[in-house]
XYZ file of C-alpha atoms in Angstrom:
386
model
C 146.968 52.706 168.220
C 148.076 50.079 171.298
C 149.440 52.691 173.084
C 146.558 54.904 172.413
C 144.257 51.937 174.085
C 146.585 51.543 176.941
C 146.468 55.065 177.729
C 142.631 54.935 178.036
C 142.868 51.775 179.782
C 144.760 53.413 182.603
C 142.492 56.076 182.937
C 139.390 54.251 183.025
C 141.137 51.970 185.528
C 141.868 54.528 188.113
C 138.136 55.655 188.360
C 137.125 52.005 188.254
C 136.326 50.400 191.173
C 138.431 47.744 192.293
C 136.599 44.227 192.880
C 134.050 41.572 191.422
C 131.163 43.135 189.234
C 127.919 43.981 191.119
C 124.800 44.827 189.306
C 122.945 45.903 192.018
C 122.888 50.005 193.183
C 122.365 48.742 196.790
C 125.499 46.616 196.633
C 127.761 49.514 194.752
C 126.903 52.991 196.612
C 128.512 51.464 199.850
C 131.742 50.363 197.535
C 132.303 54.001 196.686
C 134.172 56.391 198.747
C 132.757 59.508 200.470
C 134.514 61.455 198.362
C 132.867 60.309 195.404
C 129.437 59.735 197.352
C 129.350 63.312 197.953
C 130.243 64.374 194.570
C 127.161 62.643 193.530
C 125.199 63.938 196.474
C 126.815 67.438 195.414
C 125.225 67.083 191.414
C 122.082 65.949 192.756
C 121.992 69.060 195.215
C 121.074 66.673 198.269
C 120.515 69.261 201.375
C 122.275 68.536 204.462
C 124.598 65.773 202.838
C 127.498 66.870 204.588
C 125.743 65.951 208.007
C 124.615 62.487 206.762
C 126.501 59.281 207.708
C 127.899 57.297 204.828
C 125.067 54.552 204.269
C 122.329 57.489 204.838
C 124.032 59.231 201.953
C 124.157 56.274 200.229
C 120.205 55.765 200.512
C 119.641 59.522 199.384
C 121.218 59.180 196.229
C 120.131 56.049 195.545
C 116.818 57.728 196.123
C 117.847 60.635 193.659
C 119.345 58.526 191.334
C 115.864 56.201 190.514
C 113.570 59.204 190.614
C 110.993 58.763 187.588
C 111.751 62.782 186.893
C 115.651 62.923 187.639
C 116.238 59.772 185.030
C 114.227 61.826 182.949
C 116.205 64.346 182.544
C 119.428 63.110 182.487
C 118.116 60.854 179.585
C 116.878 64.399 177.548
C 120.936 65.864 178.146
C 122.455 62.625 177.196
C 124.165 62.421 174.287
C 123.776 60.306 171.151
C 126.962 58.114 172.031
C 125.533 58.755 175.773
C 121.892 57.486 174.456
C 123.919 54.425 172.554
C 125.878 52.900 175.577
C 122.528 53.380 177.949
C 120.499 51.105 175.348
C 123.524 48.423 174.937
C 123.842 48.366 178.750
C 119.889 48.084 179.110
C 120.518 44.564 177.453
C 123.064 42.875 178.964
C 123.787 42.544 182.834
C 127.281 44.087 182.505
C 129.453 45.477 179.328
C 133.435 44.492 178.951
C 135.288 47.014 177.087
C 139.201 47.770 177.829
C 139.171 50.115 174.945
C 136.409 52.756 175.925
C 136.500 56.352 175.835
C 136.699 58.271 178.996
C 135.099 61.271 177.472
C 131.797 58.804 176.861
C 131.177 57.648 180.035
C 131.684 61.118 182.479
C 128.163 61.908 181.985
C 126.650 59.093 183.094
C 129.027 58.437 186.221
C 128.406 61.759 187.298
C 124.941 61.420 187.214
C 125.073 57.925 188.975
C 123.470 55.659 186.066
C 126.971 54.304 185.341
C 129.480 52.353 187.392
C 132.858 50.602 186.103
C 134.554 47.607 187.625
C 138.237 46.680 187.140
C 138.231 42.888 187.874
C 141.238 40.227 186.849
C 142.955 42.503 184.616
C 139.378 44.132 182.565
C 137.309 46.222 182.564
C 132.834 46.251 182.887
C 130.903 49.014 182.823
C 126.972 48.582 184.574
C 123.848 49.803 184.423
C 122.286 49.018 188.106
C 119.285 46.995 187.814
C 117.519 49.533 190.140
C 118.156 52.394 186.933
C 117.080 49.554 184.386
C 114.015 49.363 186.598
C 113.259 53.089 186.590
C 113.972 53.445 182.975
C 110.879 51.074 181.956
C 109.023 53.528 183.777
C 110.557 56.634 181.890
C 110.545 55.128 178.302
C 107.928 55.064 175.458
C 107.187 57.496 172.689
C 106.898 60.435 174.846
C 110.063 60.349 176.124
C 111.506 59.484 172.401
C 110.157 62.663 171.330
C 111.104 64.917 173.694
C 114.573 63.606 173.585
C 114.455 64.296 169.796
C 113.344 68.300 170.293
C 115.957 68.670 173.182
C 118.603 67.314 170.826
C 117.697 69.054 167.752
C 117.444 72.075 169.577
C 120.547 72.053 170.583
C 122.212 71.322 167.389
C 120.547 74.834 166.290
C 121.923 76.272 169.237
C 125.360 75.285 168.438
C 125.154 76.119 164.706
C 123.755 79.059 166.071
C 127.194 80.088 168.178
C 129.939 79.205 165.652
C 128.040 80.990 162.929
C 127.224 84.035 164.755
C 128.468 83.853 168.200
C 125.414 85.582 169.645
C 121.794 84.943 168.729
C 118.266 86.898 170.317
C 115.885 84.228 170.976
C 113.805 85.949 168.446
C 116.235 85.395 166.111
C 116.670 81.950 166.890
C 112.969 81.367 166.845
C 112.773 82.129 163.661
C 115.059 80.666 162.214
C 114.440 77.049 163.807
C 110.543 77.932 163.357
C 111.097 78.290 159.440
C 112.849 75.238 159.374
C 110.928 72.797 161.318
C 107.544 71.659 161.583
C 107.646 71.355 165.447
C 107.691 74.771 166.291
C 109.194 76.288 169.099
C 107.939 79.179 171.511
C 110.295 81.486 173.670
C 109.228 79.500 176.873
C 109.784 76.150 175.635
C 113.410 77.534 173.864
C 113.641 78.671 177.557
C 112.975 75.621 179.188
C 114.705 73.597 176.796
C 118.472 75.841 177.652
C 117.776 75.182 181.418
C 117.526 71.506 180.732
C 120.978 71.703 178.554
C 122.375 73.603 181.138
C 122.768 71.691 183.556
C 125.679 70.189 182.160
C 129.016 71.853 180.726
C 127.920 73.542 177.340
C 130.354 75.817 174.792
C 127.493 78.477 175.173
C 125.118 80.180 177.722
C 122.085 82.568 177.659
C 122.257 86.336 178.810
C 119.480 89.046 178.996
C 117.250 86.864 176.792
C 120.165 85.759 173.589
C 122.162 82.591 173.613
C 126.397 84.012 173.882
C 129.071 81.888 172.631
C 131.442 81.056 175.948
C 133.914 83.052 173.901
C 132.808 85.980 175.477
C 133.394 85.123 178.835
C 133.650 87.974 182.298
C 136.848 89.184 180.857
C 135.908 90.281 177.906
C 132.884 91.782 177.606
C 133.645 94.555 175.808
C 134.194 92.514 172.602
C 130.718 91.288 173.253
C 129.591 94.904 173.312
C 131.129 95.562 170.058
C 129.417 92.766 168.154
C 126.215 93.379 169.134
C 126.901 97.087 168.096
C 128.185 95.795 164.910
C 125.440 93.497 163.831
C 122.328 95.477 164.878
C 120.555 95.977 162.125
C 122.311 93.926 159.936
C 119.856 90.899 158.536
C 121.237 87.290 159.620
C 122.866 85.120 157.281
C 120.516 82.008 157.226
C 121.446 78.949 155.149
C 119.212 76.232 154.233
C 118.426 73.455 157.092
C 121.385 71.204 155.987
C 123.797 73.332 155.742
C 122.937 75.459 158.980
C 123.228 72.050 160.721
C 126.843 71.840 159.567
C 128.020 74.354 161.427
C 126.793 72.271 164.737
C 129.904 70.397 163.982
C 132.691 71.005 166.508
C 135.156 73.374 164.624
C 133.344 73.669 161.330
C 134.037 76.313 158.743
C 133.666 76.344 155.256
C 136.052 75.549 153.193
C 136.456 78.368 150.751
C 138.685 78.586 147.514
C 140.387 81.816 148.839
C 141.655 79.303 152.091
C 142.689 76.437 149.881
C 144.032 79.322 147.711
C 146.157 80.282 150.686
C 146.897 77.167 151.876
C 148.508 75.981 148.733
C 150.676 78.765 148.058
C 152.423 79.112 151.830
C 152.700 74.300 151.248
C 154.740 75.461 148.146
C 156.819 78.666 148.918
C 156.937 79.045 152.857
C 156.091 75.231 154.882
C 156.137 71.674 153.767
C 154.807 70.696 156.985
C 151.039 69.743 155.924
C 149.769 69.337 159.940
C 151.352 72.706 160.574
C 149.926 74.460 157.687
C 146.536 73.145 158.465
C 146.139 74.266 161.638
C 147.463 77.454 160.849
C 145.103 77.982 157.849
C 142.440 77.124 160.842
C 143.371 79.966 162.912
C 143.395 82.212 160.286
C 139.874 81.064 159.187
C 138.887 81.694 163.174
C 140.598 84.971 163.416
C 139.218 86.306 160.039
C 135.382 85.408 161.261
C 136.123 87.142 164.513
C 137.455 90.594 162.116
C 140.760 90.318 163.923
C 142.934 92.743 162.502
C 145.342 92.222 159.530
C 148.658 92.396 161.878
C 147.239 90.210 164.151
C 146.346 87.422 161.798
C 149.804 87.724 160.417
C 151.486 87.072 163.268
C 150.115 83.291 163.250
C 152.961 82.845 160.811
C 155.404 84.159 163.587
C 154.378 81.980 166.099
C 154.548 78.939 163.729
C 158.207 79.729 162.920
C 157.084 80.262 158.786
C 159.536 83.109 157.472
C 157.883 85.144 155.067
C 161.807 86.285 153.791
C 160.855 88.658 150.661
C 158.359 91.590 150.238
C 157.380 89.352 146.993
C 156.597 86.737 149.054
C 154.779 89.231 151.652
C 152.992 91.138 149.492
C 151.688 87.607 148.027
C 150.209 86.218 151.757
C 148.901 89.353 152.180
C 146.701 89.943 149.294
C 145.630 85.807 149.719
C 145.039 86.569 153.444
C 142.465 89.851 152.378
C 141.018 87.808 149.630
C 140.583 84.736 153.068
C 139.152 87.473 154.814
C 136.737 89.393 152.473
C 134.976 85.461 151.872
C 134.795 84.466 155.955
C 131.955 84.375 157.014
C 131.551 86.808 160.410
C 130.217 87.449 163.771
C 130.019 91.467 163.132
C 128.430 90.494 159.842
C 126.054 88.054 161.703
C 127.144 85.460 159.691
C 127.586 86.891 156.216
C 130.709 87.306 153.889
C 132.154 91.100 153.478
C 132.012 90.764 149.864
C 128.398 89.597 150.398
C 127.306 92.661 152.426
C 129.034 94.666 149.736
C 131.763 95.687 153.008
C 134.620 94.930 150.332
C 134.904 93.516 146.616
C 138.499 94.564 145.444
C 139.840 91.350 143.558
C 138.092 89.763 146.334
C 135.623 87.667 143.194
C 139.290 86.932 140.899
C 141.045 83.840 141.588
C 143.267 83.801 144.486
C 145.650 82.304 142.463
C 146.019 84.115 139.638
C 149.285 86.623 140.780
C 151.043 83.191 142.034
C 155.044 83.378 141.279
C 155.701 81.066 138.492
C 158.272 79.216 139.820
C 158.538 76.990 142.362
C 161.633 78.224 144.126
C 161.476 80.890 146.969
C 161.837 84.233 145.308
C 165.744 86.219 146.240
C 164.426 90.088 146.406
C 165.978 91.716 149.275
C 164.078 91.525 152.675
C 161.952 94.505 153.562
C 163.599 96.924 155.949
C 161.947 97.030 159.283
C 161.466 100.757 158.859
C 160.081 100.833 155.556
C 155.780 101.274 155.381
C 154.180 98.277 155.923
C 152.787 96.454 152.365
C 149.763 95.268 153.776
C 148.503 99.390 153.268
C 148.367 99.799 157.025
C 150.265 103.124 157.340
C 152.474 101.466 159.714
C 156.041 100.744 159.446
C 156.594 97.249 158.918
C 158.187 96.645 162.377
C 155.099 97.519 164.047
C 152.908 96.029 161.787
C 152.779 92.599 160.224
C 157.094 92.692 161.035
């Protein structure tokens, strides 16, 4: 944990700057480089800052940066922890933390609310009295409000992504409509994915849906496919709760078929909990994205887990179909196969129940490379999950 603290220490020291505290934005704009002056003049799109002289592109952000309408808005995109730090620093003249998170604070230097001072071996962190005074301008209910729709919104929009990867705004309407009692339009949903968009998001809107940022320029094809795949098909909606889970960075659920899994490669293949984990993760990833069968199976590969007996095979296999058949998917927009009917072969039996009694690794012979493939692929094992 120390070294975990000095670590972020040293990086929050080398974008400190270097000197007594000020509290004043007229005193600390002329302390930063140009560099960094025109990075701020660059994300509040100042024209003809590459012209100006260094204390006339001071005064233009500083200009930018106590706007009524600009603090406005980068108040609606701040975060919760964002939203947290603002209100401590709105109290005190300066804050001294050694131990704060980089990741916290990149926002609001960016946007020029934030400034941090390395002085006689710590570190402060400042709110410029010039922001404070712009902020009592800015808050009051209205501003509380709108800050709660922006921020609920887009928890639905991530929920939205990692359960289905690519939502219509019809789609999305309705589901945050029947949910809520402040009810969203397409304009406002519009306006709303501007405003969140202005800073780095895990998702984007094209020709009127909101895309995960998994499907990127290089591979829209595999966008292509899913919306063939799920047109038609109704949308897996959950209760309010539950939808709001999947918000969660890297939420899935956790179903009995992956602990099923899990559990039988801890006791037969790995001991290495962390390493099992995260590959029972990518399997749970690649399943809701219908990868194929061979390429699941090679997570084991990669990993270094031998899989040395067609007992032992055929046994991840069948608890890898059984993963699968219970994931919930993209092409399925969101449901389970066995819940679309897609597949229901032992996929309701316990995953569990064909384990190997005992507890050492079976000694059957290893299956030849040339010999069809147990997973029912047609292939020969070589080119399949060998």
């Amino acid at each position: 944990m120390e070294l975990l603290i000095n670590e972020l220490q040293q990086m929050n020291i080398q974008y400190a700057i270097k000197g007594e505290v000020k509290t004043k934005l007229v005193e600390i704009l002329p302390l930063l480089t140009k560099d960094k002056l025109n990075l701020l003049a660059g994300n509040y799109e100042i024209k003809g800052r590459s012209k100006l002289k260094k204390q006339e592109l001071a005064d233009a952000i500083q200009a930018s940066i106590t706007d009524v309408q600009e603090l406005n808005l980068a108040l609606l995109m701040a975060t919760s922890n964002e939203w947290e730090l603002v209100q401590k620093l709105l109290a005190v003249p300066y804050l001294q933390d050694d131990a704060m998170p980089p990741g916290s604070t990149f926002f609001l230097i960016n946007t020029g609310l934030l400034y941090s001072f390395y002085d006689q071996d710590k570190l402060y962190y400042v709110l410029p009295e010039e922001v404070k005074e712009t902020y009592a301008k800015v808050a009051g209910g209205e501003l509380l409000q709108e800050r709660e729709r922006v921020q609920q919104v887009g928890s639905y929009i991530l929920a939205a992504m990692n359960l289905y990867g690519v939502c219509p705004f019809d789609q999305f309407l309705a589901i945050y409509n029947a949910q809520n009692e402040d009810r969203l339009d397409e304009a406002v949903l519009s306006r709303i994915c501007h405003l969140l968009t202005r800073r780095e998001q895990s998702w984007h809107v094209a020709d009127g849906r909101l895309v995960a940022d998994y499907y990127d320029n290089d591979n829209q094809d595999e966008l292509t496919e899913l919306l063939a795949s799920v047109a038609g098909k109704p949308y897996y909606i959950p209760d309010r709760k539950e939808f709001l889970q999947y918000a969660e960075y890297g939420y899935y659920e956790e179903t009995p078929q992956l602990a099923g899994l899990e559990q039988y490669i801890l006791e037969y293949l790995s001991r290495d909990k962390e390493l099992v984990h995260d590959l029972i993760s990518e399997i749970q990833f690649e399943c809701s994205m219908s990868k194929p069968i061979e390429e699941i199976m090679m997570g084991f590969e990669d990993r270094g887990i031998e899989i040395s007996t067609r007992e032992q095979l055929e046994m991840v296999i069948h608890l890898v179909i059984n993963v699968y058949n219970n994931t919930r998917m993209w092409s399925n927009a969101g449901f389970k196969p066995v819940e679309l009917g897609a597949s229901g072969s032992g996929a309701a039996t316990d995953p569990l129940r064909n384990l190997v009694p005992s507890k050492q690794q079976a000694v059957s012979a290893k299956i030849g490379r040339n010999e069809p493939c147990p997973c029912g692929s047609g292939k020969k094992y070589k080119k399949c999950c060998g």
